[in-house]
CSV table of C-alpha atoms in Angstrom, one decimal:
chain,number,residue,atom,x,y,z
A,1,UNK,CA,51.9,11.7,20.7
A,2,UNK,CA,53.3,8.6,19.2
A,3,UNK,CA,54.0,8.4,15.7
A,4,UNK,CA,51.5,7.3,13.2
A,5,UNK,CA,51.7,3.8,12.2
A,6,UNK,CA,54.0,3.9,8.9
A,7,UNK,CA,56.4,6.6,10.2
A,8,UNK,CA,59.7,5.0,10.3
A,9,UNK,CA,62.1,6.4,12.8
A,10,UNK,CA,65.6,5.5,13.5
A,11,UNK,CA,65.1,6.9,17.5
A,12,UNK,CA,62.2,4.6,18.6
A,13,UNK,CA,62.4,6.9,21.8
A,14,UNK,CA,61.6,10.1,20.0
A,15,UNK,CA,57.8,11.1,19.8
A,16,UNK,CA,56.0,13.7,18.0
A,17,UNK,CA,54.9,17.5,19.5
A,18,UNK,CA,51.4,17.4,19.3
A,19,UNK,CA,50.0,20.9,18.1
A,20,UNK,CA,47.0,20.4,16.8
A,21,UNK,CA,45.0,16.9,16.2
A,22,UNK,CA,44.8,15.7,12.6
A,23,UNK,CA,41.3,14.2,12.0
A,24,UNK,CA,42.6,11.5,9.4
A,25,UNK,CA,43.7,9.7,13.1
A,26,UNK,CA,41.4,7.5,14.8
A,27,UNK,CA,42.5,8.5,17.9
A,28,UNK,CA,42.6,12.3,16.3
A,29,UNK,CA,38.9,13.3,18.6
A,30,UNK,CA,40.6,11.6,21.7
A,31,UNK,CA,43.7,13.7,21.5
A,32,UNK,CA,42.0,16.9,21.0
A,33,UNK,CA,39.7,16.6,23.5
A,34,UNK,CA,42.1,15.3,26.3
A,35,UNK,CA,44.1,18.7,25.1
A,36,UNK,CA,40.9,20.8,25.5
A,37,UNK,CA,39.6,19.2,29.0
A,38,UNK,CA,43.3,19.1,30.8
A,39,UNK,CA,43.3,23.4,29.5
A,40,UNK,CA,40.1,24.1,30.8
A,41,UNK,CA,40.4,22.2,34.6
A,42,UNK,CA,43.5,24.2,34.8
A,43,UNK,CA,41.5,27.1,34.4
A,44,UNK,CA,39.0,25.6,37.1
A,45,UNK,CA,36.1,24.0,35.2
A,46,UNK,CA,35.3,20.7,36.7
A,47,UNK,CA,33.8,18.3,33.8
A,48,UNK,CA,30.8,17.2,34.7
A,49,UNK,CA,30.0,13.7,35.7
A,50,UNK,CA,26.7,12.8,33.9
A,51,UNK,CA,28.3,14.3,31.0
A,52,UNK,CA,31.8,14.9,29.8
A,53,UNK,CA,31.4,17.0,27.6
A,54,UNK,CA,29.9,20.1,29.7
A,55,UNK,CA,32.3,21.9,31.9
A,56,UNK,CA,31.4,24.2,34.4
A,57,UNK,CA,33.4,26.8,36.9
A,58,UNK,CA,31.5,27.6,40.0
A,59,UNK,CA,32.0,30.1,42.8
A,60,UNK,CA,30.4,31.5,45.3
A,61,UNK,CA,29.6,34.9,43.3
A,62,UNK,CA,28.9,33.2,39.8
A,63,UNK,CA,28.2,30.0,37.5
A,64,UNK,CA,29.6,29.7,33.9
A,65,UNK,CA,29.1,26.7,31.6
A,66,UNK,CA,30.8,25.7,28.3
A,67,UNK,CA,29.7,23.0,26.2
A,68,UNK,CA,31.8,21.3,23.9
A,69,UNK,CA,31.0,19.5,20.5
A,70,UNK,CA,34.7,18.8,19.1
A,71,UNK,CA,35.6,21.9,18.0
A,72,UNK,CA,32.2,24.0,18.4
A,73,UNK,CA,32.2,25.1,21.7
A,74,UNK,CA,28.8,27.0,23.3
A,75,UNK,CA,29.9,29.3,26.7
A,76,UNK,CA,27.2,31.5,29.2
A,77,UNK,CA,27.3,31.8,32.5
A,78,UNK,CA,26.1,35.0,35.3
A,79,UNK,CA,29.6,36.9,35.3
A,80,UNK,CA,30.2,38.3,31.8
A,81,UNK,CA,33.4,39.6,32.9
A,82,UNK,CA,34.8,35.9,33.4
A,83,UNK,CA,32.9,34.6,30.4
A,84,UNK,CA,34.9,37.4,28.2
A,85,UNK,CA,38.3,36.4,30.4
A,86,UNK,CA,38.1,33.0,29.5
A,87,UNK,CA,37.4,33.4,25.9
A,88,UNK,CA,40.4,35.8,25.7
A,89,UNK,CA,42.6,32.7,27.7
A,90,UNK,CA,41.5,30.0,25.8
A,91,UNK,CA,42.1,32.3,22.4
A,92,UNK,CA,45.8,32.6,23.8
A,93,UNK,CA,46.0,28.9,23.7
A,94,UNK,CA,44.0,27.7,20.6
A,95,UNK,CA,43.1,30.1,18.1
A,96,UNK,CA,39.6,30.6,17.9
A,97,UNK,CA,37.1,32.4,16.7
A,98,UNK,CA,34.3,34.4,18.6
A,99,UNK,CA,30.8,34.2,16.7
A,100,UNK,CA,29.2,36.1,19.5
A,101,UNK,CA,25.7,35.5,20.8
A,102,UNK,CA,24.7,32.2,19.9
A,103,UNK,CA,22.3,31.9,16.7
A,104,UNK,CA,22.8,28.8,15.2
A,105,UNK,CA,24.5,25.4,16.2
A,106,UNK,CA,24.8,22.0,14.5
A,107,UNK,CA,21.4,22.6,12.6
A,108,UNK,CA,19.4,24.4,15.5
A,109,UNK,CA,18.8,28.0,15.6
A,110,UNK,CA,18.4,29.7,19.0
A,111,UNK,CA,16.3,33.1,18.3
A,112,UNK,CA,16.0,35.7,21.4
A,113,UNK,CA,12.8,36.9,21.9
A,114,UNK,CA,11.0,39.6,24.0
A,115,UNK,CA,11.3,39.0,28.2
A,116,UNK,CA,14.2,37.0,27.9
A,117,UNK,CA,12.4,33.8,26.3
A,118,UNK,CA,14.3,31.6,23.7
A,119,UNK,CA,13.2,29.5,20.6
A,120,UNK,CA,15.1,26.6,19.7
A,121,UNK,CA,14.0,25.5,16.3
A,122,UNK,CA,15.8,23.8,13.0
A,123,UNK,CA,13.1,25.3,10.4
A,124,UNK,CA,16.1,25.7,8.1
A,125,UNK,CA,17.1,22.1,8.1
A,126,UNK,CA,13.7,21.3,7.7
A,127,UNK,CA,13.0,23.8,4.7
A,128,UNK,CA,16.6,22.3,3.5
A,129,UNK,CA,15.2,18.7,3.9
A,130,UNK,CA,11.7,19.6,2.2
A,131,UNK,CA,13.8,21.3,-1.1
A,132,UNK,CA,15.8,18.1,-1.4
A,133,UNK,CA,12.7,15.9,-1.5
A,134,UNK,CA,10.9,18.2,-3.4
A,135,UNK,CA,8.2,18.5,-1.0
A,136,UNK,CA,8.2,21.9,-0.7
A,137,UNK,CA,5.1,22.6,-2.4
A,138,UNK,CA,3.4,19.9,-0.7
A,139,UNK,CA,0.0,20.5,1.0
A,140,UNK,CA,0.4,21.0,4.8
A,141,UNK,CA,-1.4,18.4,7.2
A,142,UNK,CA,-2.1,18.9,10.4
A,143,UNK,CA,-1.1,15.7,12.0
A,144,UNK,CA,1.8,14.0,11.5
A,145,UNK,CA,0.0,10.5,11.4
A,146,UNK,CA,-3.3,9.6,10.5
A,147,UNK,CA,-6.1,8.6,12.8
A,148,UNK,CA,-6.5,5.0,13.2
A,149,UNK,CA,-3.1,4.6,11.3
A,150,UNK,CA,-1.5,0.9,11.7
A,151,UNK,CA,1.9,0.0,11.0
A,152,UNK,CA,2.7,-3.5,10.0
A,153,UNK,CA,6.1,-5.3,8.6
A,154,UNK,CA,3.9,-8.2,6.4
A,155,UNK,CA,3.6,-7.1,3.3
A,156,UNK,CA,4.4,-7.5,-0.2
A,157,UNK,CA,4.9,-4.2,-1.9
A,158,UNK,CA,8.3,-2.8,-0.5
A,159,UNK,CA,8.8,0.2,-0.8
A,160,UNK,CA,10.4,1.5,-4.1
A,161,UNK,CA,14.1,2.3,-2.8
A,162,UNK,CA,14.9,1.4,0.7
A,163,UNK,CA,18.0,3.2,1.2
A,164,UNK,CA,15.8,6.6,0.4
A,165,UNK,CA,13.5,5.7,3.5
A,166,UNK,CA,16.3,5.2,5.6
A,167,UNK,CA,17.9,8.6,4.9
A,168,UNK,CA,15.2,10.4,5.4
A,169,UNK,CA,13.9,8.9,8.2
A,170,UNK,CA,17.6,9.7,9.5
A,171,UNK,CA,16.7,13.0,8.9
A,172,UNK,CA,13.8,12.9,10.6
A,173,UNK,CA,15.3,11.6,13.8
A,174,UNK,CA,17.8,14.6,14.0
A,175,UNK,CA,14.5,17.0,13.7
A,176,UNK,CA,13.3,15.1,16.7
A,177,UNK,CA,15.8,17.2,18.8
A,178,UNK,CA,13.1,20.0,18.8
A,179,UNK,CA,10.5,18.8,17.5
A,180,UNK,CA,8.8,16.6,20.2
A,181,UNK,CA,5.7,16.7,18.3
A,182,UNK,CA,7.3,14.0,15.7
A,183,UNK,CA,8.6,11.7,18.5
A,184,UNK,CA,5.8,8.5,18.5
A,185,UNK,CA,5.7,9.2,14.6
A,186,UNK,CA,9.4,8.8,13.9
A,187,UNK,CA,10.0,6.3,16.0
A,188,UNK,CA,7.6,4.1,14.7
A,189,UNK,CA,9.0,4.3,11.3
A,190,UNK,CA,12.4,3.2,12.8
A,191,UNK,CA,11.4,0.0,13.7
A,192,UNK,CA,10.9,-0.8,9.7
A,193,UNK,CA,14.2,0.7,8.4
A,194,UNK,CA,15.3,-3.1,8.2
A,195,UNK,CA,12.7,-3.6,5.4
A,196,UNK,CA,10.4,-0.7,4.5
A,197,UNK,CA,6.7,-1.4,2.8
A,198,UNK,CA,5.3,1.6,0.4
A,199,UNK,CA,2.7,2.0,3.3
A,200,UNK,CA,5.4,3.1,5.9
A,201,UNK,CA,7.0,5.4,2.9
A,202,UNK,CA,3.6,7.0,2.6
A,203,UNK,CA,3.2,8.0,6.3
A,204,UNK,CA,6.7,9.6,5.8
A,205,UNK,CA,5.4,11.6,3.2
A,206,UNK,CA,2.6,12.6,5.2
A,207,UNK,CA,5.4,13.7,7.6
A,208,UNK,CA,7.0,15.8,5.6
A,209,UNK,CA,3.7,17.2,4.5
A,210,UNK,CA,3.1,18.0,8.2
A,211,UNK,CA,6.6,19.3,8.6
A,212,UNK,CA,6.1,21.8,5.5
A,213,UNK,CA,3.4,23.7,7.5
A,214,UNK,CA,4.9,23.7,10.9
A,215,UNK,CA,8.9,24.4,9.7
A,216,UNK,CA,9.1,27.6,12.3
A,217,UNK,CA,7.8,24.9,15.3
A,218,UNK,CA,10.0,24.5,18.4
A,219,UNK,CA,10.6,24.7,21.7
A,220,UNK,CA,9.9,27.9,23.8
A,221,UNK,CA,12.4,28.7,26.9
A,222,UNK,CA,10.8,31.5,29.3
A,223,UNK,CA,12.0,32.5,32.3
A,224,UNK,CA,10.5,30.4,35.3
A,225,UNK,CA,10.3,30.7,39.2
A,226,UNK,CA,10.0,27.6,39.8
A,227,UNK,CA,12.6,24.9,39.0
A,228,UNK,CA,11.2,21.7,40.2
A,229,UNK,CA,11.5,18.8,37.6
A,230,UNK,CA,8.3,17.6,36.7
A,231,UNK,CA,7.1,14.7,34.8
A,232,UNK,CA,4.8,12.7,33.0
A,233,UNK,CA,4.7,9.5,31.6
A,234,UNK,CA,2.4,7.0,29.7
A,235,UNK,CA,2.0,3.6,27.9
A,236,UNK,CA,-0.6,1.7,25.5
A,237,UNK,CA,-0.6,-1.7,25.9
A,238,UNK,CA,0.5,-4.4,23.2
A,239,UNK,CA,0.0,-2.1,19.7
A,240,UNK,CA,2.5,-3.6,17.8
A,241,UNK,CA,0.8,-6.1,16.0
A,242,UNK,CA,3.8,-7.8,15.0
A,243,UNK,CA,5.5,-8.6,18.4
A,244,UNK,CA,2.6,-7.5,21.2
A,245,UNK,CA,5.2,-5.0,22.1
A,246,UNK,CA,4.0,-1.8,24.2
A,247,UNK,CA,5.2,1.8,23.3
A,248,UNK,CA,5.9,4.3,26.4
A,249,UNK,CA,6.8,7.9,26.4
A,250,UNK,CA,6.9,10.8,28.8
A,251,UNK,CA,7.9,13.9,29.1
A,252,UNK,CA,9.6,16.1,31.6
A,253,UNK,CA,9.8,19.8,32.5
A,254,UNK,CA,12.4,22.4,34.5
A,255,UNK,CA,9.6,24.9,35.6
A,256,UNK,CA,7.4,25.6,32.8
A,257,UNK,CA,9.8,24.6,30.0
A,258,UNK,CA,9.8,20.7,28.3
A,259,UNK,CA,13.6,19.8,28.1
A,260,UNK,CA,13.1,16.0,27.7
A,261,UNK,CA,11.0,13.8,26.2
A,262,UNK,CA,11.2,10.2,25.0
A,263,UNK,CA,8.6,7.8,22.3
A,264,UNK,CA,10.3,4.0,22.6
A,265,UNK,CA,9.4,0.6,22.2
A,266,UNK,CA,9.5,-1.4,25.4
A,267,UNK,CA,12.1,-4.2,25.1
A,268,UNK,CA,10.0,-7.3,26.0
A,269,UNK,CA,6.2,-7.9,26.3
A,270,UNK,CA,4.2,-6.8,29.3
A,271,UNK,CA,1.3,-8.9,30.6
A,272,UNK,CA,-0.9,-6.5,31.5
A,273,UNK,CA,-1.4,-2.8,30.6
A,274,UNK,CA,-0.1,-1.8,34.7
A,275,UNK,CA,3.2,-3.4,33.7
A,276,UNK,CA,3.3,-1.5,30.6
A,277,UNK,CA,2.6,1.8,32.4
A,278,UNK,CA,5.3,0.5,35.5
A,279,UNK,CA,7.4,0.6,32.5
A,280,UNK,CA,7.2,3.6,31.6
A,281,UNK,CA,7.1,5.2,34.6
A,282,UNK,CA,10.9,3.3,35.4
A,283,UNK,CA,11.8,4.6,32.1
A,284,UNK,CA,10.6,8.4,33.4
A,285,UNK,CA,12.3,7.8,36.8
A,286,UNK,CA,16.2,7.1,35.0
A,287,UNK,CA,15.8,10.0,33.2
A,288,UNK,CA,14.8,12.3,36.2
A,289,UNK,CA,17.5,11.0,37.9
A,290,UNK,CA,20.1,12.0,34.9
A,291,UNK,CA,19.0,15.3,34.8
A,292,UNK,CA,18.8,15.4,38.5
A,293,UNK,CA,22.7,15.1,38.8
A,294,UNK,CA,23.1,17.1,35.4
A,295,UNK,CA,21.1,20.6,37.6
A,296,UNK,CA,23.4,19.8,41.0
């Protein structure tokens, strides 16, 4: 590691032992996770290519895969023998601490249920977002937009303080990661963040409203036979009445479980609504492909 700039040294050719990463660095999140990734491909995890930050060890008898969020680290795999061996390793290495079976990471909780299915859900970061609003109390809708809702940037009553909307419509987006339900609603409100009306700030109160009786919502795992990708896509045609832009969005499952879903704005007009749904369905088609070399 070379020394931080400031550090005067009268050997220019001496450099410092790096033992752990200090995060005031810029380069701090590099160095640690070089360290990590060179300690676990010595211990035969290959990282892999769609996305550096998953590791796995394969073999001909078992599977194990570790996920790594700086210093939070998730592990499973088929051998629980190995899975225990490598904790004990890497705990020889960097000290670490063992929370056991996972329950809760970076805002989502992961509950085991009966015949091996898992809920992924953030009802806590939700309940904590609703206390901070005050919107706790708030009567539950059923849907997070209106029907026949229109959003629109002309306007002259802006919405009371901007930099609100745009941290809770932050929020919002984070809640997104299991809560497809909120997707098209969200995302819409993203496109106004650069000047929010007191219209937009009233569908994210609806929101929230919606949120307050749906907090437990999430996504379901179950156990499935069949693991063929499977998805679906579609697109409306010029509803954005401010650029003629089209919105698409799809969905895709592994078996009977939805592990990836998408509401965006197309990036420049279509001419007809069969470019629109063409695409969509390219947009569907990159994705399968990412999580095609993700499964293999």
């Amino acid at each position: 590691m070379k020394p931080p700039e400031g550090f005067h040294n009268s050997n220019p050719n001496l450099v410092c032992r790096l033992k752990k990463a200090i995060y005031g660095l810029k380069q701090a999140p590099r160095a640690w996770f070089g360290k990590l990734a060179s300690t676990l491909v010595s211990f035969g995890f290959v990282s892999a290519k769609c996305d550096h930050s998953l590791f796995i060890h394969s073999t001909a008898n078992s599977i194990t895969y570790m996920l790594v969020y700086v210093d939070d680290i998730l592990i499973t795999g088929n051998n629980a023998d190995f899975v225990q061996h490598v904790i004990s390793t890497l705990n020889k290495i960097f000290p670490l601490k063992d929370l056991g079976e996972l329950h809760y990471f970076l805002g989502i909780e992961a509950k085991s249920l009966n015949d091996g299915k898992l809920l992924l859900s953030q009802s806590k970061y939700a309940s904590d977002l609703l206390h901070k609003l005050k919107m706790q109390d708030a009567k539950p809708v059923k849907t997070p937009l209106a029907p026949g809702c229109k959003f629109q940037s002309t306007g002259t009553e802006v919405a009371e303080d901007p930099s609100l909307y745009r941290s809770v419509v932050g929020a919002l987006q984070y809640l997104t990661i299991t809560r497809p339900d909120l997707a098209f609603t969200v995302n819409k409100l993203c496109q106004y963040m650069h000047r929010p009306l007191q219209s937009h700030w009233k569908i994210v109160k609806r929101v929230l409203q919606y949120i307050n009786g749906t907090r437990d919502h999430g996504l379901l795992f179950e156990k499935s036979h069949n693991l063929h990708l499977i998805g679906y896509c579609d697109s409306d045609w010029a509803s954005d009445q401010d650029d003629m832009r089209s919105t698409s969005g799809y969905c895709l499952f592994l078996g009977s479980n939805m592990i990836s879903w998408m509401a965006k704005k197309q990036q420049v007009v279509s001419r007809s609504s069969t470019e629109a749904e063409y695409r969509s369905l390219a947009a569907l088609v990159a994705e399968t492909q990412w999580l095609k070399s993700l499964l293999t």
